[in-house]
Short mmCIF file of N, CA and C in Angstrom, two decimals:
data_model
loop_
_atom_site.label_atom_id
_atom_site.label_comp_id
_atom_site.label_asym_id
_atom_site.label_seq_id
_atom_site.Cartn_x
_atom_site.Cartn_y
_atom_site.Cartn_z
N MET A 1 -19.07 -7.95 -12.15
CA MET A 1 -18.61 -7.90 -10.78
C MET A 1 -17.10 -8.12 -10.76
N PHE A 2 -16.40 -7.28 -10.00
CA PHE A 2 -14.96 -7.37 -9.87
C PHE A 2 -14.61 -7.89 -8.49
N LEU A 3 -13.62 -8.74 -8.44
CA LEU A 3 -13.07 -9.19 -7.18
C LEU A 3 -11.64 -8.69 -7.09
N LEU A 4 -11.33 -8.09 -5.96
CA LEU A 4 -9.99 -7.58 -5.74
C LEU A 4 -9.32 -8.35 -4.61
N ASP A 5 -8.05 -8.63 -4.77
CA ASP A 5 -7.28 -9.17 -3.66
C ASP A 5 -6.98 -8.02 -2.72
N VAL A 6 -7.13 -8.29 -1.43
CA VAL A 6 -6.85 -7.27 -0.43
C VAL A 6 -5.88 -7.83 0.60
N ILE A 7 -5.22 -6.92 1.29
CA ILE A 7 -4.30 -7.31 2.36
C ILE A 7 -5.14 -7.52 3.63
N SER A 8 -4.86 -8.62 4.34
CA SER A 8 -5.70 -8.99 5.48
C SER A 8 -5.33 -8.30 6.79
N VAL A 9 -4.10 -7.76 6.88
CA VAL A 9 -3.68 -7.06 8.09
C VAL A 9 -2.97 -5.76 7.70
N SER A 10 -3.00 -4.81 8.60
CA SER A 10 -2.34 -3.53 8.35
C SER A 10 -0.83 -3.68 8.46
N ILE A 11 -0.12 -2.78 7.78
CA ILE A 11 1.34 -2.72 7.84
C ILE A 11 1.71 -1.33 8.31
N GLY A 12 2.60 -1.26 9.30
CA GLY A 12 2.96 0.04 9.85
C GLY A 12 4.41 0.10 10.29
N VAL A 13 4.76 1.25 10.87
CA VAL A 13 6.12 1.51 11.34
C VAL A 13 6.04 2.04 12.77
N GLU A 14 7.00 1.59 13.60
CA GLU A 14 7.07 2.06 14.98
C GLU A 14 7.61 3.48 15.01
N VAL A 15 6.99 4.32 15.86
CA VAL A 15 7.45 5.69 16.04
C VAL A 15 7.76 5.92 17.52
N GLN A 16 8.38 7.07 17.81
CA GLN A 16 8.69 7.42 19.19
C GLN A 16 7.45 7.31 20.05
N GLY A 17 7.63 6.84 21.25
CA GLY A 17 6.52 6.64 22.15
C GLY A 17 6.03 5.21 22.13
N GLY A 18 6.64 4.38 21.27
CA GLY A 18 6.29 2.97 21.23
C GLY A 18 4.93 2.67 20.64
N THR A 19 4.52 3.46 19.66
CA THR A 19 3.26 3.19 18.97
C THR A 19 3.54 2.92 17.49
N VAL A 20 2.50 2.48 16.80
CA VAL A 20 2.61 2.15 15.38
C VAL A 20 1.78 3.12 14.55
N VAL A 21 2.39 3.64 13.49
CA VAL A 21 1.67 4.44 12.50
C VAL A 21 1.44 3.52 11.31
N LYS A 22 0.19 3.35 10.94
CA LYS A 22 -0.14 2.47 9.82
C LYS A 22 0.24 3.13 8.50
N LEU A 23 0.93 2.35 7.68
CA LEU A 23 1.27 2.80 6.34
C LEU A 23 0.25 2.28 5.33
N ILE A 24 -0.10 1.00 5.45
CA ILE A 24 -1.11 0.40 4.58
C ILE A 24 -2.17 -0.22 5.50
N ASP A 25 -3.40 0.21 5.37
CA ASP A 25 -4.49 -0.31 6.19
C ASP A 25 -4.96 -1.67 5.68
N ARG A 26 -5.40 -2.50 6.60
CA ARG A 26 -5.96 -3.79 6.19
C ARG A 26 -7.13 -3.55 5.24
N ASN A 27 -7.38 -4.51 4.40
CA ASN A 27 -8.43 -4.46 3.37
C ASN A 27 -8.09 -3.50 2.23
N SER A 28 -6.85 -3.01 2.18
CA SER A 28 -6.41 -2.23 1.02
C SER A 28 -6.16 -3.21 -0.13
N ALA A 29 -6.38 -2.74 -1.35
CA ALA A 29 -6.16 -3.58 -2.52
C ALA A 29 -4.69 -3.96 -2.64
N VAL A 30 -4.47 -5.21 -3.04
CA VAL A 30 -3.10 -5.67 -3.31
C VAL A 30 -2.58 -4.88 -4.50
N ALA A 31 -1.29 -4.64 -4.53
CA ALA A 31 -0.62 -3.78 -5.51
C ALA A 31 -0.92 -2.32 -5.16
N THR A 32 -0.37 -1.91 -4.02
CA THR A 32 -0.54 -0.54 -3.54
C THR A 32 0.76 -0.06 -2.90
N LYS A 33 0.89 1.24 -2.81
CA LYS A 33 2.05 1.85 -2.15
C LYS A 33 1.54 3.04 -1.35
N ARG A 34 2.02 3.15 -0.12
CA ARG A 34 1.66 4.27 0.73
C ARG A 34 2.92 4.82 1.38
N SER A 35 2.93 6.13 1.59
CA SER A 35 4.08 6.80 2.20
C SER A 35 3.62 7.80 3.24
N HIS A 36 4.47 8.03 4.20
CA HIS A 36 4.28 9.08 5.21
C HIS A 36 5.62 9.78 5.38
N ILE A 37 5.56 11.03 5.79
CA ILE A 37 6.77 11.80 6.07
C ILE A 37 6.99 11.80 7.58
N PHE A 38 8.21 11.44 7.98
CA PHE A 38 8.61 11.43 9.38
C PHE A 38 9.83 12.32 9.53
N THR A 39 10.23 12.51 10.78
CA THR A 39 11.39 13.35 11.06
C THR A 39 12.17 12.78 12.24
N THR A 40 13.32 13.39 12.51
CA THR A 40 14.17 12.94 13.60
C THR A 40 13.57 13.31 14.96
N SER A 41 13.95 12.53 15.96
CA SER A 41 13.40 12.75 17.30
C SER A 41 14.36 13.46 18.24
N ALA A 42 15.61 13.63 17.82
CA ALA A 42 16.62 14.24 18.69
C ALA A 42 17.51 15.17 17.88
N ASP A 43 18.09 16.15 18.56
CA ASP A 43 19.08 17.02 17.92
C ASP A 43 20.28 16.18 17.47
N ASN A 44 20.80 16.50 16.28
CA ASN A 44 22.00 15.86 15.73
C ASN A 44 21.89 14.33 15.64
N GLN A 45 20.69 13.85 15.40
CA GLN A 45 20.47 12.41 15.26
C GLN A 45 21.15 11.90 13.99
N PRO A 46 22.12 10.97 14.10
CA PRO A 46 22.91 10.54 12.93
C PRO A 46 22.21 9.53 12.03
N SER A 47 21.17 8.85 12.55
CA SER A 47 20.47 7.85 11.76
C SER A 47 19.04 7.70 12.27
N MET A 48 18.23 6.99 11.49
CA MET A 48 16.86 6.73 11.87
C MET A 48 16.63 5.23 11.74
N VAL A 49 16.11 4.61 12.79
CA VAL A 49 15.83 3.18 12.78
C VAL A 49 14.33 2.99 12.60
N LEU A 50 13.98 2.18 11.60
CA LEU A 50 12.58 1.95 11.23
C LEU A 50 12.23 0.49 11.46
N HIS A 51 11.29 0.25 12.35
CA HIS A 51 10.82 -1.10 12.69
C HIS A 51 9.44 -1.26 12.05
N PHE A 52 9.37 -2.12 11.04
CA PHE A 52 8.12 -2.34 10.30
C PHE A 52 7.41 -3.57 10.85
N VAL A 53 6.10 -3.45 11.03
CA VAL A 53 5.30 -4.54 11.60
C VAL A 53 4.01 -4.72 10.81
N GLU A 54 3.39 -5.91 11.00
CA GLU A 54 2.06 -6.13 10.48
C GLU A 54 1.17 -6.53 11.63
N GLY A 55 -0.04 -5.98 11.64
CA GLY A 55 -0.99 -6.26 12.69
C GLY A 55 -1.83 -5.04 12.98
N GLU A 56 -2.77 -5.21 13.88
CA GLU A 56 -3.73 -4.14 14.18
C GLU A 56 -3.49 -3.45 15.51
N HIS A 57 -2.52 -3.92 16.28
CA HIS A 57 -2.28 -3.35 17.61
C HIS A 57 -1.47 -2.06 17.52
N ASP A 58 -1.68 -1.19 18.51
CA ASP A 58 -0.93 0.06 18.58
C ASP A 58 0.50 -0.15 19.08
N LYS A 59 0.72 -1.21 19.86
CA LYS A 59 2.05 -1.50 20.39
C LYS A 59 2.80 -2.39 19.41
N PRO A 60 4.02 -2.00 19.01
CA PRO A 60 4.78 -2.82 18.06
C PRO A 60 5.02 -4.24 18.55
N SER A 61 5.22 -4.41 19.84
CA SER A 61 5.51 -5.75 20.38
C SER A 61 4.34 -6.71 20.25
N GLU A 62 3.15 -6.19 20.03
CA GLU A 62 1.97 -7.05 19.88
C GLU A 62 1.66 -7.35 18.42
N ASN A 63 2.55 -6.93 17.53
CA ASN A 63 2.41 -7.18 16.10
C ASN A 63 3.56 -8.06 15.63
N ARG A 64 3.50 -8.50 14.40
CA ARG A 64 4.55 -9.34 13.82
C ARG A 64 5.60 -8.46 13.15
N THR A 65 6.85 -8.64 13.51
CA THR A 65 7.95 -7.88 12.91
C THR A 65 8.21 -8.37 11.49
N LEU A 66 8.29 -7.41 10.56
CA LEU A 66 8.58 -7.74 9.16
C LEU A 66 10.00 -7.38 8.76
N ALA A 67 10.49 -6.24 9.25
CA ALA A 67 11.83 -5.78 8.86
C ALA A 67 12.26 -4.61 9.75
N VAL A 68 13.56 -4.38 9.78
CA VAL A 68 14.14 -3.21 10.43
C VAL A 68 15.12 -2.60 9.44
N LEU A 69 15.02 -1.30 9.24
CA LEU A 69 15.94 -0.56 8.38
C LEU A 69 16.62 0.52 9.20
N GLU A 70 17.86 0.83 8.87
CA GLU A 70 18.54 1.97 9.49
C GLU A 70 19.02 2.90 8.39
N LEU A 71 18.44 4.09 8.36
CA LEU A 71 18.85 5.12 7.41
C LEU A 71 19.95 5.93 8.08
N GLU A 72 21.19 5.73 7.60
CA GLU A 72 22.35 6.39 8.20
C GLU A 72 22.73 7.63 7.41
N GLY A 73 23.65 8.41 7.98
CA GLY A 73 24.18 9.56 7.28
C GLY A 73 23.30 10.79 7.32
N ILE A 74 22.50 10.93 8.36
CA ILE A 74 21.68 12.13 8.50
C ILE A 74 22.58 13.24 9.02
N PRO A 75 22.71 14.35 8.28
CA PRO A 75 23.59 15.44 8.72
C PRO A 75 23.13 16.05 10.05
N PRO A 76 24.07 16.54 10.86
CA PRO A 76 23.70 17.16 12.14
C PRO A 76 22.73 18.32 11.93
N ALA A 77 21.69 18.34 12.74
CA ALA A 77 20.67 19.40 12.66
C ALA A 77 19.76 19.28 13.87
N PRO A 78 19.02 20.35 14.17
CA PRO A 78 18.04 20.26 15.26
C PRO A 78 16.98 19.20 14.94
N ARG A 79 16.39 18.65 15.99
CA ARG A 79 15.32 17.66 15.81
C ARG A 79 14.20 18.26 14.94
N CYS A 80 13.54 17.41 14.24
CA CYS A 80 12.39 17.76 13.39
C CYS A 80 12.77 18.56 12.15
N LEU A 81 14.06 18.74 11.87
CA LEU A 81 14.43 19.49 10.67
C LEU A 81 14.45 18.58 9.44
N HIS A 82 15.05 17.41 9.56
CA HIS A 82 15.14 16.50 8.41
C HIS A 82 13.81 15.78 8.17
N GLN A 83 13.45 15.66 6.91
CA GLN A 83 12.24 14.94 6.54
C GLN A 83 12.63 13.64 5.86
N VAL A 84 12.00 12.54 6.27
CA VAL A 84 12.27 11.23 5.71
C VAL A 84 10.94 10.64 5.23
N GLU A 85 10.90 10.31 3.95
CA GLU A 85 9.71 9.66 3.40
C GLU A 85 9.85 8.16 3.60
N VAL A 86 8.91 7.59 4.33
CA VAL A 86 8.90 6.16 4.62
C VAL A 86 7.75 5.54 3.84
N SER A 87 8.06 4.49 3.06
CA SER A 87 7.06 3.88 2.19
C SER A 87 6.97 2.38 2.41
N ALA A 88 5.77 1.87 2.19
CA ALA A 88 5.52 0.44 2.13
C ALA A 88 4.83 0.18 0.80
N SER A 89 5.36 -0.78 0.07
CA SER A 89 4.83 -1.11 -1.25
C SER A 89 4.46 -2.59 -1.27
N LEU A 90 3.26 -2.88 -1.67
CA LEU A 90 2.77 -4.25 -1.76
C LEU A 90 2.50 -4.54 -3.22
N ASP A 91 3.23 -5.52 -3.80
CA ASP A 91 3.05 -5.79 -5.22
C ASP A 91 1.93 -6.80 -5.47
N ALA A 92 1.68 -7.11 -6.73
CA ALA A 92 0.59 -8.01 -7.12
C ALA A 92 0.77 -9.42 -6.57
N ASN A 93 2.00 -9.79 -6.20
CA ASN A 93 2.27 -11.11 -5.62
C ASN A 93 2.29 -11.07 -4.09
N SER A 94 1.82 -9.97 -3.52
CA SER A 94 1.77 -9.75 -2.07
C SER A 94 3.15 -9.69 -1.43
N ILE A 95 4.15 -9.27 -2.18
CA ILE A 95 5.50 -9.07 -1.64
C ILE A 95 5.61 -7.63 -1.18
N VAL A 96 6.07 -7.46 0.06
CA VAL A 96 6.15 -6.13 0.66
C VAL A 96 7.59 -5.63 0.63
N THR A 97 7.76 -4.41 0.14
CA THR A 97 9.06 -3.75 0.14
C THR A 97 8.92 -2.44 0.91
N PHE A 98 9.89 -2.19 1.78
CA PHE A 98 9.91 -0.96 2.57
C PHE A 98 11.07 -0.10 2.09
N SER A 99 10.86 1.21 2.12
CA SER A 99 11.95 2.12 1.77
C SER A 99 11.87 3.36 2.63
N ALA A 100 13.02 4.02 2.74
CA ALA A 100 13.12 5.28 3.48
C ALA A 100 14.06 6.18 2.69
N MET A 101 13.62 7.42 2.44
CA MET A 101 14.46 8.36 1.71
C MET A 101 14.54 9.68 2.46
N ASN A 102 15.77 10.11 2.70
CA ASN A 102 16.01 11.42 3.30
C ASN A 102 15.72 12.45 2.20
N LEU A 103 14.69 13.24 2.38
CA LEU A 103 14.28 14.19 1.34
C LEU A 103 15.28 15.33 1.17
N GLY A 104 16.15 15.54 2.15
CA GLY A 104 17.15 16.59 2.04
C GLY A 104 18.39 16.15 1.27
N THR A 105 18.80 14.90 1.47
CA THR A 105 20.03 14.41 0.84
C THR A 105 19.77 13.49 -0.35
N GLY A 106 18.55 12.95 -0.44
CA GLY A 106 18.23 12.01 -1.51
C GLY A 106 18.69 10.59 -1.22
N LYS A 107 19.35 10.37 -0.08
CA LYS A 107 19.81 9.02 0.26
C LYS A 107 18.61 8.13 0.54
N GLU A 108 18.63 6.92 -0.06
CA GLU A 108 17.50 6.01 0.08
C GLU A 108 17.99 4.59 0.37
N ILE A 109 17.24 3.88 1.21
CA ILE A 109 17.51 2.47 1.48
C ILE A 109 16.19 1.72 1.37
N SER A 110 16.28 0.42 1.12
CA SER A 110 15.06 -0.38 1.06
C SER A 110 15.36 -1.81 1.45
N VAL A 111 14.31 -2.54 1.79
CA VAL A 111 14.39 -3.95 2.12
C VAL A 111 13.07 -4.60 1.74
N THR A 112 13.16 -5.85 1.29
CA THR A 112 11.97 -6.63 0.98
C THR A 112 11.73 -7.58 2.15
N ALA A 113 10.48 -7.66 2.60
CA ALA A 113 10.14 -8.57 3.69
C ALA A 113 10.17 -10.00 3.17
N HIS A 114 11.06 -10.80 3.73
CA HIS A 114 11.14 -12.22 3.40
C HIS A 114 11.59 -12.93 4.67
N PRO A 115 11.49 -14.25 4.73
CA PRO A 115 11.76 -14.95 6.00
C PRO A 115 13.10 -14.60 6.65
N SER A 116 14.18 -14.53 5.91
CA SER A 116 15.47 -14.25 6.56
C SER A 116 15.52 -12.82 7.10
N ALA A 117 14.95 -11.86 6.37
CA ALA A 117 14.90 -10.48 6.86
C ALA A 117 14.06 -10.39 8.13
N MET A 118 12.96 -11.15 8.17
CA MET A 118 12.10 -11.16 9.35
C MET A 118 12.82 -11.78 10.54
N GLU A 119 13.57 -12.85 10.31
CA GLU A 119 14.32 -13.49 11.39
C GLU A 119 15.39 -12.55 11.94
N GLU A 120 16.13 -11.87 11.05
CA GLU A 120 17.16 -10.93 11.48
C GLU A 120 16.55 -9.79 12.28
N ALA A 121 15.43 -9.26 11.79
CA ALA A 121 14.77 -8.14 12.47
C ALA A 121 14.25 -8.57 13.84
N THR A 122 13.65 -9.74 13.92
CA THR A 122 13.14 -10.24 15.19
C THR A 122 14.28 -10.45 16.19
N ALA A 123 15.40 -10.99 15.72
CA ALA A 123 16.55 -11.17 16.60
C ALA A 123 17.07 -9.82 17.10
N LEU A 124 17.09 -8.82 16.22
CA LEU A 124 17.56 -7.50 16.61
C LEU A 124 16.67 -6.88 17.68
N ILE A 125 15.36 -6.94 17.50
CA ILE A 125 14.48 -6.29 18.49
C ILE A 125 14.46 -7.04 19.82
N ARG A 126 14.93 -8.27 19.83
CA ARG A 126 15.04 -9.03 21.08
C ARG A 126 16.41 -8.89 21.73
N SER A 127 17.34 -8.23 21.03
CA SER A 127 18.71 -8.10 21.54
C SER A 127 18.82 -6.95 22.55
N PRO A 128 19.86 -6.98 23.38
CA PRO A 128 20.07 -5.90 24.35
C PRO A 128 20.28 -4.54 23.70
N GLN A 129 20.81 -4.49 22.48
CA GLN A 129 21.07 -3.20 21.83
C GLN A 129 19.80 -2.54 21.31
N TRP A 130 18.66 -3.24 21.29
CA TRP A 130 17.43 -2.67 20.74
C TRP A 130 16.97 -1.46 21.54
N THR A 131 17.16 -1.48 22.84
CA THR A 131 16.74 -0.33 23.67
C THR A 131 17.40 0.95 23.18
N GLU A 132 18.69 0.87 22.87
CA GLU A 132 19.41 2.05 22.38
C GLU A 132 18.99 2.41 20.96
N LEU A 133 18.86 1.42 20.09
CA LEU A 133 18.46 1.67 18.70
C LEU A 133 17.06 2.26 18.61
N ARG A 134 16.18 1.83 19.49
CA ARG A 134 14.80 2.28 19.48
C ARG A 134 14.69 3.80 19.69
N ARG A 135 15.70 4.36 20.34
CA ARG A 135 15.70 5.82 20.56
C ARG A 135 15.86 6.58 19.24
N LEU A 136 16.26 5.87 18.19
CA LEU A 136 16.42 6.49 16.87
C LEU A 136 15.18 6.33 16.00
N SER A 137 14.07 5.90 16.62
CA SER A 137 12.81 5.78 15.88
C SER A 137 12.34 7.16 15.43
N PRO A 138 11.57 7.21 14.35
CA PRO A 138 11.10 8.50 13.85
C PRO A 138 9.94 9.07 14.66
N VAL A 139 9.64 10.31 14.40
CA VAL A 139 8.42 10.95 14.90
C VAL A 139 7.67 11.47 13.68
N ARG A 140 6.37 11.59 13.84
CA ARG A 140 5.57 12.16 12.76
C ARG A 140 5.93 13.62 12.60
N MET A 141 5.85 14.08 11.38
CA MET A 141 6.10 15.51 11.13
C MET A 141 5.09 16.32 11.94
N PRO A 142 5.55 17.36 12.62
CA PRO A 142 4.61 18.19 13.38
C PRO A 142 3.66 18.89 12.42
N ALA A 143 2.45 19.03 12.88
CA ALA A 143 1.46 19.75 12.06
C ALA A 143 1.90 21.19 11.92
N THR A 144 1.79 21.71 10.74
CA THR A 144 2.15 23.11 10.52
C THR A 144 0.90 23.96 10.61
N THR A 145 1.06 25.10 11.19
CA THR A 145 -0.04 26.04 11.30
C THR A 145 -0.03 26.93 10.06
N PRO A 146 -1.16 27.03 9.37
CA PRO A 146 -1.17 27.90 8.20
C PRO A 146 -0.96 29.35 8.61
N PRO A 147 -0.32 30.16 7.74
CA PRO A 147 -0.12 31.55 8.09
C PRO A 147 -1.46 32.26 8.21
N PRO A 148 -1.50 33.30 9.03
CA PRO A 148 -2.77 34.03 9.18
C PRO A 148 -3.11 34.71 7.85
N PRO A 149 -4.42 34.91 7.61
CA PRO A 149 -4.82 35.58 6.35
C PRO A 149 -4.27 37.01 6.29
N VAL A 150 -3.93 37.42 5.11
CA VAL A 150 -3.42 38.77 4.91
C VAL A 150 -4.59 39.73 4.86
N SER A 151 -4.49 40.78 5.65
CA SER A 151 -5.56 41.77 5.72
C SER A 151 -5.25 42.92 4.77
N ASP A 152 -6.27 43.49 4.16
CA ASP A 152 -6.11 44.65 3.27
C ASP A 152 -6.29 45.96 4.02
N ASP A 153 -6.28 45.91 5.35
CA ASP A 153 -6.50 47.14 6.14
C ASP A 153 -5.41 48.13 5.95
#
């Protein structure tokens, strides 16, 4: 019989519309990494702000803030053009690291969730500037429609 350590709460990221997309689901084995692809929400968006939380609620404010990252230097382009891979990694010691990489430029940033990072992030989301920064939250990549089948007619 094997016993596995599991994470007791989900870990996710806030997206446009004020909801949370789960990156790692609760009861996932410890020592795991999950990623999702997101994109910009506005034309010529210069950066993307990522608010990471733990909890089961759909609203970020009802979850515990773990970290905030800002991926800067996104080149001007129409919304939904740039792809950003957002990852959450949980190591064997239950330490969570978040990263974001612009798949077009290769620029990457990361942060490890620890008490001071959590305090800074919580202070930021409670500050007056959060309303403006929140507009730089990501959106999920739009679903692509597969091309129609090729006919031999």
